[in-house]
PDB file of C-alpha atoms and ligand atoms in Angstrom:
ATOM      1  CA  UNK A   1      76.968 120.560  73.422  1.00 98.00           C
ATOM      2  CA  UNK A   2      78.198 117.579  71.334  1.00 98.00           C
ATOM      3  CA  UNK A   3      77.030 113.980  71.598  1.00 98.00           C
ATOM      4  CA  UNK A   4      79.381 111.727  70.261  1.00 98.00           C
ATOM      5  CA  UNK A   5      78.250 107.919  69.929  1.00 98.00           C
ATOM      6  CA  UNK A   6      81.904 106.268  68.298  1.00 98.00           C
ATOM      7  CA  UNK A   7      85.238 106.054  70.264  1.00 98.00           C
ATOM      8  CA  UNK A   8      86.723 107.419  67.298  1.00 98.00           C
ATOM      9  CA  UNK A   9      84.405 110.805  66.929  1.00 98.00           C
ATOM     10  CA  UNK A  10      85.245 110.812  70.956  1.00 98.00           C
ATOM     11  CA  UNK A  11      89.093 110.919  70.583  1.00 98.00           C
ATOM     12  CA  UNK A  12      89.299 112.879  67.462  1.00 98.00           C
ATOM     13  CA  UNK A  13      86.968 116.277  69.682  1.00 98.00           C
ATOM     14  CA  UNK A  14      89.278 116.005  72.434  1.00 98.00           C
ATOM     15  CA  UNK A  15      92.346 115.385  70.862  1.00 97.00           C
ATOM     16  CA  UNK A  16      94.811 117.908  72.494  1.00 97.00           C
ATOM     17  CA  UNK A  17      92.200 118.772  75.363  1.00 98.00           C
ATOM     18  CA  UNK A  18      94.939 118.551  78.487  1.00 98.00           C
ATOM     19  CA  UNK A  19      92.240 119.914  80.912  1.00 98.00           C
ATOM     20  CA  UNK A  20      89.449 117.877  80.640  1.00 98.00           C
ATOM     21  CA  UNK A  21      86.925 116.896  83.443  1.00 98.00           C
ATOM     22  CA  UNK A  22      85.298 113.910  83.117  1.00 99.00           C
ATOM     23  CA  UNK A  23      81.638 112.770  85.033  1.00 99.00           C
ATOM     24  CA  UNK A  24      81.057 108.917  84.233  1.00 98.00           C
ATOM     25  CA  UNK A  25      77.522 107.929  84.802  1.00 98.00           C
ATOM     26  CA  UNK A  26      74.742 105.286  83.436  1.00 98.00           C
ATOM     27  CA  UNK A  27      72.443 108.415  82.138  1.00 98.00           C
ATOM     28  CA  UNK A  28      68.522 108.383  83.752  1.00 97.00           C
ATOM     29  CA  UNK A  29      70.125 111.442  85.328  1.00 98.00           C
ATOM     30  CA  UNK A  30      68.650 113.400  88.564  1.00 97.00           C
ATOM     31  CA  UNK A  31      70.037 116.577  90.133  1.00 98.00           C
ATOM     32  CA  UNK A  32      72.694 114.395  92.248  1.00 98.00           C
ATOM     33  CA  UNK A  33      74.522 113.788  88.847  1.00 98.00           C
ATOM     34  CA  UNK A  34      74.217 117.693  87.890  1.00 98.00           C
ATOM     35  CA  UNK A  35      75.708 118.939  90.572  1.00 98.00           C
ATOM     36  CA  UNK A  36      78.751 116.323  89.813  1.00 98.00           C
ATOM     37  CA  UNK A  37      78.400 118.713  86.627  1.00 98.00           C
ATOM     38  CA  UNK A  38      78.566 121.668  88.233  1.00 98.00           C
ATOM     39  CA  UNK A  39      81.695 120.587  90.489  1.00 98.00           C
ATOM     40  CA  UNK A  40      83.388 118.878  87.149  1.00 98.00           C
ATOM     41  CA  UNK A  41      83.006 123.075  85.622  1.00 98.00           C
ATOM     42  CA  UNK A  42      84.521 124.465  88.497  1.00 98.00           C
ATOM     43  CA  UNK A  43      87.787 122.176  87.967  1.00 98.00           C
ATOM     44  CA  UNK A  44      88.326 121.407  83.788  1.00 98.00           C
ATOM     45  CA  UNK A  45      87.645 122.123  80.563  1.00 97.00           C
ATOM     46  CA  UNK A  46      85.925 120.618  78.937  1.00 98.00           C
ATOM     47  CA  UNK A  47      83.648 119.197  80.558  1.00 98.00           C
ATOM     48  CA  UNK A  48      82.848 115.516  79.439  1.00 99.00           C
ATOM     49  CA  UNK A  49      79.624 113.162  80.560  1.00 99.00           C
ATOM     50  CA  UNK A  50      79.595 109.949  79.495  1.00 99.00           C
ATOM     51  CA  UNK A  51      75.943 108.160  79.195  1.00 98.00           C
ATOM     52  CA  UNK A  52      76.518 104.294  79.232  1.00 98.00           C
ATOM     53  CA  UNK A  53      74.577 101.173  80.763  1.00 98.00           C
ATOM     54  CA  UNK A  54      77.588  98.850  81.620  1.00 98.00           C
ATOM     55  CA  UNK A  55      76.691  95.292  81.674  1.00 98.00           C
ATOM     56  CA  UNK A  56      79.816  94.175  82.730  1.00 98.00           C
ATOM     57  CA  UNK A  57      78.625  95.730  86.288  1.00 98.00           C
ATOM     58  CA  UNK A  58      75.349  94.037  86.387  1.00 98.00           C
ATOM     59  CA  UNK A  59      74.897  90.568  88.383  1.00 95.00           C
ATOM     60  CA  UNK A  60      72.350  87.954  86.992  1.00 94.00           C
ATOM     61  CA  UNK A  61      68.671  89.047  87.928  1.00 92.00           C
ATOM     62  CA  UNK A  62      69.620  92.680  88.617  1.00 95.00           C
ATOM     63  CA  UNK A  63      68.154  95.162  87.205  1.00 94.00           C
ATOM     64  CA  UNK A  64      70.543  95.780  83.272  1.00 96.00           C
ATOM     65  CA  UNK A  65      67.512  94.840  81.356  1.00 94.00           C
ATOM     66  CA  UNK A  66      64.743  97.379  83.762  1.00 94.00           C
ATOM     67  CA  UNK A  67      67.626 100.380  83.451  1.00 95.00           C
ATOM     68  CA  UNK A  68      65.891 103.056  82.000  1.00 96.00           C
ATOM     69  CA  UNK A  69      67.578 104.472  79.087  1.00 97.00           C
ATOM     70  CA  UNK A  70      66.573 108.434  78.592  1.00 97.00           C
ATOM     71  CA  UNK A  71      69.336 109.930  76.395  1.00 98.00           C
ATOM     72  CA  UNK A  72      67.310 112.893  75.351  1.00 98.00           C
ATOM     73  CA  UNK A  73      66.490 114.059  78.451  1.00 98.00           C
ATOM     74  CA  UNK A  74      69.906 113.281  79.570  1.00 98.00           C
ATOM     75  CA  UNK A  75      71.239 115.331  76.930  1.00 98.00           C
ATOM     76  CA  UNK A  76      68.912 118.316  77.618  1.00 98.00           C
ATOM     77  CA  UNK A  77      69.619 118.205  81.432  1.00 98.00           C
ATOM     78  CA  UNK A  78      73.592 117.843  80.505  1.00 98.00           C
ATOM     79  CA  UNK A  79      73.579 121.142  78.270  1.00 98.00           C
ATOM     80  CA  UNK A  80      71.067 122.985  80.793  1.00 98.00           C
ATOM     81  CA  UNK A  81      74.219 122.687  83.186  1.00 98.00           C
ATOM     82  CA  UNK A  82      76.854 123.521  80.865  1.00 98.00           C
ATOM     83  CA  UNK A  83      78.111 120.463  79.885  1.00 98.00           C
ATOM     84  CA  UNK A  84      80.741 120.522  76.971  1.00 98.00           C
ATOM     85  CA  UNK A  85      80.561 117.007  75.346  1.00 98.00           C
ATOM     86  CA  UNK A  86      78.543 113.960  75.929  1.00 99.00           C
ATOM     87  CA  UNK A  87      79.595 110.329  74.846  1.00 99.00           C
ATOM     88  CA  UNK A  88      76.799 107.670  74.816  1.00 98.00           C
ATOM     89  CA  UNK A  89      78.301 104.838  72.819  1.00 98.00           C
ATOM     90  CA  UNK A  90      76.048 101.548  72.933  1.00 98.00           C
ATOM     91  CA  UNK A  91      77.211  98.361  74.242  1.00 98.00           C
ATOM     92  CA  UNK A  92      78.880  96.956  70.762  1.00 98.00           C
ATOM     93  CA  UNK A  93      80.772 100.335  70.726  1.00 98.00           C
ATOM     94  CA  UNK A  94      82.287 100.057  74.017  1.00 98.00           C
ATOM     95  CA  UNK A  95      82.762  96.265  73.760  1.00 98.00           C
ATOM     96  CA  UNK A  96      83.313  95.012  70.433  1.00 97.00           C
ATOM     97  CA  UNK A  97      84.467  92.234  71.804  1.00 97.00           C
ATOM     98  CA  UNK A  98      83.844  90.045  74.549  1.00 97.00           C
ATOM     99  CA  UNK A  99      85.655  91.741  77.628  1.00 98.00           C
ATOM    100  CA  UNK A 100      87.992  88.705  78.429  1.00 98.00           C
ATOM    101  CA  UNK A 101      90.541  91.171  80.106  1.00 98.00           C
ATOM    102  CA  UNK A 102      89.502  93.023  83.436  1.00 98.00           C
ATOM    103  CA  UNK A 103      89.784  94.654  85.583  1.00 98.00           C
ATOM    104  CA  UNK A 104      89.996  93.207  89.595  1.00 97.00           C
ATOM    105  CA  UNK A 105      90.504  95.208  92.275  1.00 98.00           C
ATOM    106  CA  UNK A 106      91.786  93.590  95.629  1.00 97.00           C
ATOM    107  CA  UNK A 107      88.896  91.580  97.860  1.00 95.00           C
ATOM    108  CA  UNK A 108      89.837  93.834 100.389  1.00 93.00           C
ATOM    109  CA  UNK A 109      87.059  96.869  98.639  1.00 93.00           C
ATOM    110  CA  UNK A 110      85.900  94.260  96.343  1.00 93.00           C
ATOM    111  CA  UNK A 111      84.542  91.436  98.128  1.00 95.00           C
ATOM    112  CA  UNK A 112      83.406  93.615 101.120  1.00 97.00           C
ATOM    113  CA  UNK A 113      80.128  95.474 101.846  1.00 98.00           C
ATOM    114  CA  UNK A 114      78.317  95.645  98.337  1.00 98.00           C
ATOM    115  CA  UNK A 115      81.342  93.452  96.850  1.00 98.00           C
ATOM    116  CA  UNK A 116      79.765  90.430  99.092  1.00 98.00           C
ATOM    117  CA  UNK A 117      76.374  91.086  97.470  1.00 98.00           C
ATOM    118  CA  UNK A 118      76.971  92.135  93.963  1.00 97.00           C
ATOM    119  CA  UNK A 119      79.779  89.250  92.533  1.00 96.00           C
ATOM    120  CA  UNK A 120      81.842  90.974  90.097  1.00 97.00           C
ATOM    121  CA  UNK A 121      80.115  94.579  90.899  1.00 98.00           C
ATOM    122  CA  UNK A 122      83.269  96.264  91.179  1.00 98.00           C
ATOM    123  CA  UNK A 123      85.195  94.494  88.961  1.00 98.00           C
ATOM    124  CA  UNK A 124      82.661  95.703  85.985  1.00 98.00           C
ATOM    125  CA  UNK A 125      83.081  99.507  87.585  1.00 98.00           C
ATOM    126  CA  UNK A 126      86.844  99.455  87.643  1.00 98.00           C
ATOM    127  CA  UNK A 127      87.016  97.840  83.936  1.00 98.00           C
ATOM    128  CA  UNK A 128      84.180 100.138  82.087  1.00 98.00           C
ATOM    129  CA  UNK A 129      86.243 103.409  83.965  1.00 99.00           C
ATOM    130  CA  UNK A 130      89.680 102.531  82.794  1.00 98.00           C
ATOM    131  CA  UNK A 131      88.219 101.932  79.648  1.00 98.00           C
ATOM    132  CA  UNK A 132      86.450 105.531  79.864  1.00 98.00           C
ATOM    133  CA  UNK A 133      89.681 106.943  81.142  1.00 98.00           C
ATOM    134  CA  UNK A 134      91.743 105.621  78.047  1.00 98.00           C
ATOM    135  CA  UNK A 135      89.412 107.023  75.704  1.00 98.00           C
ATOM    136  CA  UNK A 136      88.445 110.478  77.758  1.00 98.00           C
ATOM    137  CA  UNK A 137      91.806 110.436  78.961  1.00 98.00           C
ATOM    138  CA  UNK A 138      90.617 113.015  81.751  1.00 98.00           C
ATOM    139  CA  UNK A 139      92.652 115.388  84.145  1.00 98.00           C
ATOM    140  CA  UNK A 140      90.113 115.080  86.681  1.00 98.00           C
ATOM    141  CA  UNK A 141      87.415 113.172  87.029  1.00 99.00           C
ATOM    142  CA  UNK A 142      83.864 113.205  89.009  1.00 98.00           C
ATOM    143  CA  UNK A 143      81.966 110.415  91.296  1.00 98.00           C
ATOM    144  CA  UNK A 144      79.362 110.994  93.807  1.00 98.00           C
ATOM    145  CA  UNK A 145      79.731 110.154  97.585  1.00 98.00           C
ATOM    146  CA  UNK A 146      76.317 108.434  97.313  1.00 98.00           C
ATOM    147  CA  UNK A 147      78.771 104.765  96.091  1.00 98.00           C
ATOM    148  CA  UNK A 148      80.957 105.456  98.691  1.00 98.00           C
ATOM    149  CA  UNK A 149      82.565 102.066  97.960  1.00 98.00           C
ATOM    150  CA  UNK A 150      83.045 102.777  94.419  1.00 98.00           C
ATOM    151  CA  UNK A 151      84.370 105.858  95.162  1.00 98.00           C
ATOM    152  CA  UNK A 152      87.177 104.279  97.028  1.00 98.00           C
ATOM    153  CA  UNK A 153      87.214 101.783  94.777  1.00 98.00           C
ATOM    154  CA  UNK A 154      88.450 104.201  92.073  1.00 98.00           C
ATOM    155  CA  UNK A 155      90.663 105.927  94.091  1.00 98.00           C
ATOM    156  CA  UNK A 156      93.010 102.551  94.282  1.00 97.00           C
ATOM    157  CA  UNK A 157      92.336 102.174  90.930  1.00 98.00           C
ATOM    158  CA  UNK A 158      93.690 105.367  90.031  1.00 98.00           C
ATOM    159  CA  UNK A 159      96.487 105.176  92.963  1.00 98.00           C
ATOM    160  CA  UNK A 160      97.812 101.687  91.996  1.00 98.00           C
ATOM    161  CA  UNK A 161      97.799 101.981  88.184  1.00 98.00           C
ATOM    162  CA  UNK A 162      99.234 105.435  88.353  1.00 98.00           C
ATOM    163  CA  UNK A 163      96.768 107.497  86.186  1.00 98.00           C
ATOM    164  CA  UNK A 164      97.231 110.635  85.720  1.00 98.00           C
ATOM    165  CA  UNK A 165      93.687 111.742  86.837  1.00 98.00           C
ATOM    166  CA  UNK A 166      92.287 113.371  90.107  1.00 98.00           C
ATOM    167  CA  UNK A 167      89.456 111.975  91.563  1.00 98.00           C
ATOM    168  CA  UNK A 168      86.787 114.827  92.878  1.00 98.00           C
ATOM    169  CA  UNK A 169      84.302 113.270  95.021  1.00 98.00           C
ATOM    170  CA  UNK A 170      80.798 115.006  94.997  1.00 98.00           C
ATOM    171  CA  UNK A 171      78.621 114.965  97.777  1.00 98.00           C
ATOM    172  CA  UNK A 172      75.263 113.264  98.003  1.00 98.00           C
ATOM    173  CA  UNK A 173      72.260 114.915  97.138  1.00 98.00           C
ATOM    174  CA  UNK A 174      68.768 114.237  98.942  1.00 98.00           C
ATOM    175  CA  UNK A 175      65.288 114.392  98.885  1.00 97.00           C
ATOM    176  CA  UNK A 176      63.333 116.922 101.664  1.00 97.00           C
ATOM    177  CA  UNK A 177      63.014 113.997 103.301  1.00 96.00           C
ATOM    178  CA  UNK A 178      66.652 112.719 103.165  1.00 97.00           C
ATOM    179  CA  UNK A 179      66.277 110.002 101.121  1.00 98.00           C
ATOM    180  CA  UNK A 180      69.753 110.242  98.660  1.00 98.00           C
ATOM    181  CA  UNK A 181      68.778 110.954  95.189  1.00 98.00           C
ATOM    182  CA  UNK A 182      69.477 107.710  92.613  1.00 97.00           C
ATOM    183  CA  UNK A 183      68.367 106.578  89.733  1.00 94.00           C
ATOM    184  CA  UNK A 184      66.587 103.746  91.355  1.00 95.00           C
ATOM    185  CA  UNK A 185      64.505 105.756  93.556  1.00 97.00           C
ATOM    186  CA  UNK A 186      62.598 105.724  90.295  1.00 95.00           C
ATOM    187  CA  UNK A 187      61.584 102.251  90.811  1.00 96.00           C
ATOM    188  CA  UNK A 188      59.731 102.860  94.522  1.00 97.00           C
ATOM    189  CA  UNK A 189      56.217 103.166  94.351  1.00 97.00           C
ATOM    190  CA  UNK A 190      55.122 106.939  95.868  1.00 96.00           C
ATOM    191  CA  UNK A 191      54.406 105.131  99.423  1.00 97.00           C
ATOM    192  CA  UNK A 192      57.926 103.377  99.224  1.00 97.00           C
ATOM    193  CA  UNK A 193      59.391 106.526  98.675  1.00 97.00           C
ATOM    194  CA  UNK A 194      58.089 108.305 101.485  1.00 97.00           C
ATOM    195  CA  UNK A 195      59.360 104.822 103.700  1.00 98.00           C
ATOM    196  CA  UNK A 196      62.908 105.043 101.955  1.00 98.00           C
ATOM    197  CA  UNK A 197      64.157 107.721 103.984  1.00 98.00           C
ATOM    198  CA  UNK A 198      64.140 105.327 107.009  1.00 98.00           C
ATOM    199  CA  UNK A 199      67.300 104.096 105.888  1.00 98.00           C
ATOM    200  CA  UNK A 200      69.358 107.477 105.924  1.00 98.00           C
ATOM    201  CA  UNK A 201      67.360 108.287 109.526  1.00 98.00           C
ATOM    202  CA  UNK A 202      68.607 105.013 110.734  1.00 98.00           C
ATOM    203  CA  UNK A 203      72.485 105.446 109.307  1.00 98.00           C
ATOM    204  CA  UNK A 204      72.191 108.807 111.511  1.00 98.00           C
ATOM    205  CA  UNK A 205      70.719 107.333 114.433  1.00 98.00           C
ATOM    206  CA  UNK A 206      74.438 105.083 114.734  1.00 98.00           C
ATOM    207  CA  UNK A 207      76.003 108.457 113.731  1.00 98.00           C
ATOM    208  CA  UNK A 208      74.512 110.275 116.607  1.00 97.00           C
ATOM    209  CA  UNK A 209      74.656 107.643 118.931  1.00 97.00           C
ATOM    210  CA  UNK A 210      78.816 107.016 117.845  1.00 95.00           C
ATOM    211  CA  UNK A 211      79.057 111.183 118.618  1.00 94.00           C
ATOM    212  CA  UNK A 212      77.240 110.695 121.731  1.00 94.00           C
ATOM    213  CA  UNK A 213      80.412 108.273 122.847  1.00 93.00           C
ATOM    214  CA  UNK A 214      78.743 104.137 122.216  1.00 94.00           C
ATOM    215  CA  UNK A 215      81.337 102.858 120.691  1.00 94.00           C
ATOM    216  CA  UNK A 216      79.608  99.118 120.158  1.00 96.00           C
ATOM    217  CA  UNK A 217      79.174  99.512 117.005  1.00 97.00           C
ATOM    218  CA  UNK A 218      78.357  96.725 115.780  1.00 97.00           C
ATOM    219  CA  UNK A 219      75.198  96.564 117.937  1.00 98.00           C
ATOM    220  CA  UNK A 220      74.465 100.107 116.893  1.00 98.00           C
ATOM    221  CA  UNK A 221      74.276  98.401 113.290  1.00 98.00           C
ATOM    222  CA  UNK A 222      72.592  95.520 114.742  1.00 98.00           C
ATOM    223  CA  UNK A 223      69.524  97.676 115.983  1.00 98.00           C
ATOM    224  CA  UNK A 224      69.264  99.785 112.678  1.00 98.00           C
ATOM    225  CA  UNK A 225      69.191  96.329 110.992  1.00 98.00           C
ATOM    226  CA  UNK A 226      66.641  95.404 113.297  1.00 98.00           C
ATOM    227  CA  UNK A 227      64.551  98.765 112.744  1.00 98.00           C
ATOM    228  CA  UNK A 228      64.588  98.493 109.100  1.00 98.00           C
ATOM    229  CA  UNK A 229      63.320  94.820 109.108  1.00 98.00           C
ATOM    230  CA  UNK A 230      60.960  95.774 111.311  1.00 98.00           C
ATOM    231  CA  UNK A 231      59.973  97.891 108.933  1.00 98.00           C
ATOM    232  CA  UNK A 232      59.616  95.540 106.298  1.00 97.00           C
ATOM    233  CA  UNK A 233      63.130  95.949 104.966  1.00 98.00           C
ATOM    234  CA  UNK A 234      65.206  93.162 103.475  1.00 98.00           C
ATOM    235  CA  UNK A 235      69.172  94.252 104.963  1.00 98.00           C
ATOM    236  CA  UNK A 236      72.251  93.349 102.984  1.00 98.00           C
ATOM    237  CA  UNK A 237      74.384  95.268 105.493  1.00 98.00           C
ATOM    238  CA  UNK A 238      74.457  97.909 107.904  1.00 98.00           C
ATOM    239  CA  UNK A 239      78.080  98.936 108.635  1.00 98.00           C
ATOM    240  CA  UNK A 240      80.576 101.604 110.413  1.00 98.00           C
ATOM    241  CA  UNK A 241      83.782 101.498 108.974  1.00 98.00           C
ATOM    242  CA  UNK A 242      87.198 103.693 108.760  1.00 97.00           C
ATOM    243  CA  UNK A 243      86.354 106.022 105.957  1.00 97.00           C
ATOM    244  CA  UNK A 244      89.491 105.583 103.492  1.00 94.00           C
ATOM    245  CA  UNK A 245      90.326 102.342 103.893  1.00 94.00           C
ATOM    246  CA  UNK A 246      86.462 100.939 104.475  1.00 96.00           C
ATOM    247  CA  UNK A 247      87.973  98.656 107.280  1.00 95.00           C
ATOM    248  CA  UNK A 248      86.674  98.323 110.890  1.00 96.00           C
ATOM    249  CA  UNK A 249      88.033 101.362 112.653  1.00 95.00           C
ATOM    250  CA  UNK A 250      91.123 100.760 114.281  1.00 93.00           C
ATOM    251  CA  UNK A 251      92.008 103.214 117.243  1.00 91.00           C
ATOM    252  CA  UNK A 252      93.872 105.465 115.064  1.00 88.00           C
ATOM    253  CA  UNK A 253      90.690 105.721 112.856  1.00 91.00           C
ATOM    254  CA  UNK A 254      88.736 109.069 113.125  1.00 87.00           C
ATOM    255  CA  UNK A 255      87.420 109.761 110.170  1.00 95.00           C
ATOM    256  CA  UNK A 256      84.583 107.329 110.192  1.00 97.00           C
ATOM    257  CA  UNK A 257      81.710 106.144 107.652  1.00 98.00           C
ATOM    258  CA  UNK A 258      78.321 104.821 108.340  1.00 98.00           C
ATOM    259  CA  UNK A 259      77.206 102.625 105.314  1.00 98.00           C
ATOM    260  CA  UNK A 260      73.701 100.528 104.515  1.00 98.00           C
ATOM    261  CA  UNK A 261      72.449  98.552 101.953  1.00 98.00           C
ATOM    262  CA  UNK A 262      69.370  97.290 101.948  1.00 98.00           C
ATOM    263  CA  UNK A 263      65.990  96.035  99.751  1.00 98.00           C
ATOM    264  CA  UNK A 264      62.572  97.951  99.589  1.00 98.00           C
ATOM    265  CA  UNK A 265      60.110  95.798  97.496  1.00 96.00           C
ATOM    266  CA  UNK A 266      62.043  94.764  94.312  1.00 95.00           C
ATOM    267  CA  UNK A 267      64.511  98.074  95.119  1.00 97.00           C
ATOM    268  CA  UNK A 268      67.548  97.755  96.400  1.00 98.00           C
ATOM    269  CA  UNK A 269      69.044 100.948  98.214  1.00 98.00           C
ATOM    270  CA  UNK A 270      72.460 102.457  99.388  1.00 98.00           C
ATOM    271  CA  UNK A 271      73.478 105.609 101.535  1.00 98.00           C
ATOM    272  CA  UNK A 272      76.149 106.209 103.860  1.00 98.00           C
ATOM    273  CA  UNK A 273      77.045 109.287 105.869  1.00 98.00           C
ATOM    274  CA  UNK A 274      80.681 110.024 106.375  1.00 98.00           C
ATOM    275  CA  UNK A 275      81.630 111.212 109.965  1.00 97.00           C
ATOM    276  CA  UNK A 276      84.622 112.541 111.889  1.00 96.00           C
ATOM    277  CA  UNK A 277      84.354 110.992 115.462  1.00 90.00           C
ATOM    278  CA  UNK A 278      84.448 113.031 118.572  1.00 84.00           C
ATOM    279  CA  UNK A 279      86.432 111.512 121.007  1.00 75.00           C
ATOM    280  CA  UNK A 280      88.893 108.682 121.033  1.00 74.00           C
ATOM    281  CA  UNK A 281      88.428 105.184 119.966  1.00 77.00           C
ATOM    282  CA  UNK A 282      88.717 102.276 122.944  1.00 71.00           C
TER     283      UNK A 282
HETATM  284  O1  LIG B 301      78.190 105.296  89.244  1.00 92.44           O
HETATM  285  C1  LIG B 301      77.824 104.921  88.093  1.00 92.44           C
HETATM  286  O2  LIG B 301      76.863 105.441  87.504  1.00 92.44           O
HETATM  287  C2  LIG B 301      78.583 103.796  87.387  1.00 92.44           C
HETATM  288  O3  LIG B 301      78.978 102.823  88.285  1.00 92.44           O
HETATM  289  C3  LIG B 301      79.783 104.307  86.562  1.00 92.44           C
HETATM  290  C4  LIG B 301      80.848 104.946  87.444  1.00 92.44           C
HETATM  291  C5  LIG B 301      79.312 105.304  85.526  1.00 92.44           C
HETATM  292  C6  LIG B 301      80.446 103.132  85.832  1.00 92.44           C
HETATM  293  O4  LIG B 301      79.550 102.488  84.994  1.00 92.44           O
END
């Protein structure tokens, strides 16, 4: 496996690679990222992981400066599942200058859900990925279910600017006890990590209770809201919407998602659990 830290070094390996697959993430990997790995070998050659900590995504007071930063264990984790190339560049690499041109995608995904939370969030994703994109230039390319709303955030990125890229979405991984795995589970102390599956258990309470024909949903997100802060949870949002276009479900929506965000201590947490409804919508 290679590890390429310029642009230039980048291009010049896969110049004339038509097949590549491409999985973006911000290193301090877990198993959830390798098996984004193992889908990206099933669909390219080669396969390309890119390491980087974009600031560009990070609010003021979040976490950039905490992110841990664990290229060599990365690296060994990377090769271990067959990855081709790696490309880590630092910050002055990838943004030589300041970043006055970006990327925003429509308030619609942006402003919405994590968007409403996280000013500029997505706008730093969909920037740092085209960027990534141009230089990987990618036939397909890997993101994990686990940020649904990036996810979807990518996919109109990719739709409206015409790239020539398929978007493979990976499914989440969890914990025995169904907490999703992320890089900032690393952050919960070993009681707060037993507690942190409350918030998948309460996204598949609404599931259940959706499949068992309520079809309030917004007091079925109300109560789980309630539960968590019960709890001792601090909720950004707890909310069912159409899966591809992450709208309230309309009556032709069946395909449904069940998203949460929400703060444990000093960690803030996302899951979701996608759906298909049984039954009709009112
Ligand atoms: O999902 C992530 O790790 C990041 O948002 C991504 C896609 C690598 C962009 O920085």
């Amino acid at each position: 496996m290679q590890v390429y830290h310029t642009a230039a070094e980048l291009r010049a390996a896969l110049s004339g690679q038509t097949n590549t697959a491409f999985v973006p993430t911000m290193g301090n990997l877990h198993a959830g990222h390798i098996s984004l790995v193992a889908l990206a070998k099933q669909h390219g050659h080669p396969v390309v992981a890119s390491i980087f900590v974009n600031p560009l995504q990070f609010g003021a007071g979040e976490d950039f400066e905490r992110y841990p930063h664990t290229l060599d264990a990365d690296c060994e984790k990377l090769a271990a599942a067959g990855c081709d190339t790696v490309f880590a560049p630092d910050v002055a690499e990838l943004y030589p200058a300041p970043q006055t041109f970006t990327v925003c995608p429509p308030d619609s995904l942006a402003q919405d859900l994590c968007g409403a939370f996280r000013p500029g969030h997505f706008s730093g994703v969909a920037t740092v990925v085209l960027k990534l994109f141009n230089l990987v230039q990618p036939r397909v390319a890997v993101f994990g279910k686990k940020d649904y709303q990036q996810l979807r955030v990518i996919h109109e990125l990719v739709r409206q600017f015409n790239l020539p890229i398929d978007i493979l979405a990976g499914d989440t991984l969890r914990e025995a006890n169904g907490l999703a795995m992320s890089s900032r589970n690393g952050y919960l102390s070993a009681s707060e990590r037993i507690q942190a599956a409350q918030l998948q258990r309460q996204l598949a309470a609404i599931v259940a209770a959706a499949q068992a024909g309520e079809r309030d949903f917004e007091a079925l997100c109300a109560t789980a809201s309630r539960h968590l802060k019960m709890a001792g949870w601090r909720i950004d949002y707890v909310a069912l919407r159409d899966a591809t276009t992450l709208q309230t479900p309309t009556p032709g929506s069946t395909r449904l998602v069940v998203l949460g965000a929400a703060w444990l201590g000093s960690t803030r947490l996302i899951d979701n659990i996608e759906f298909t409804l049984l039954g009709n919508l009112p």
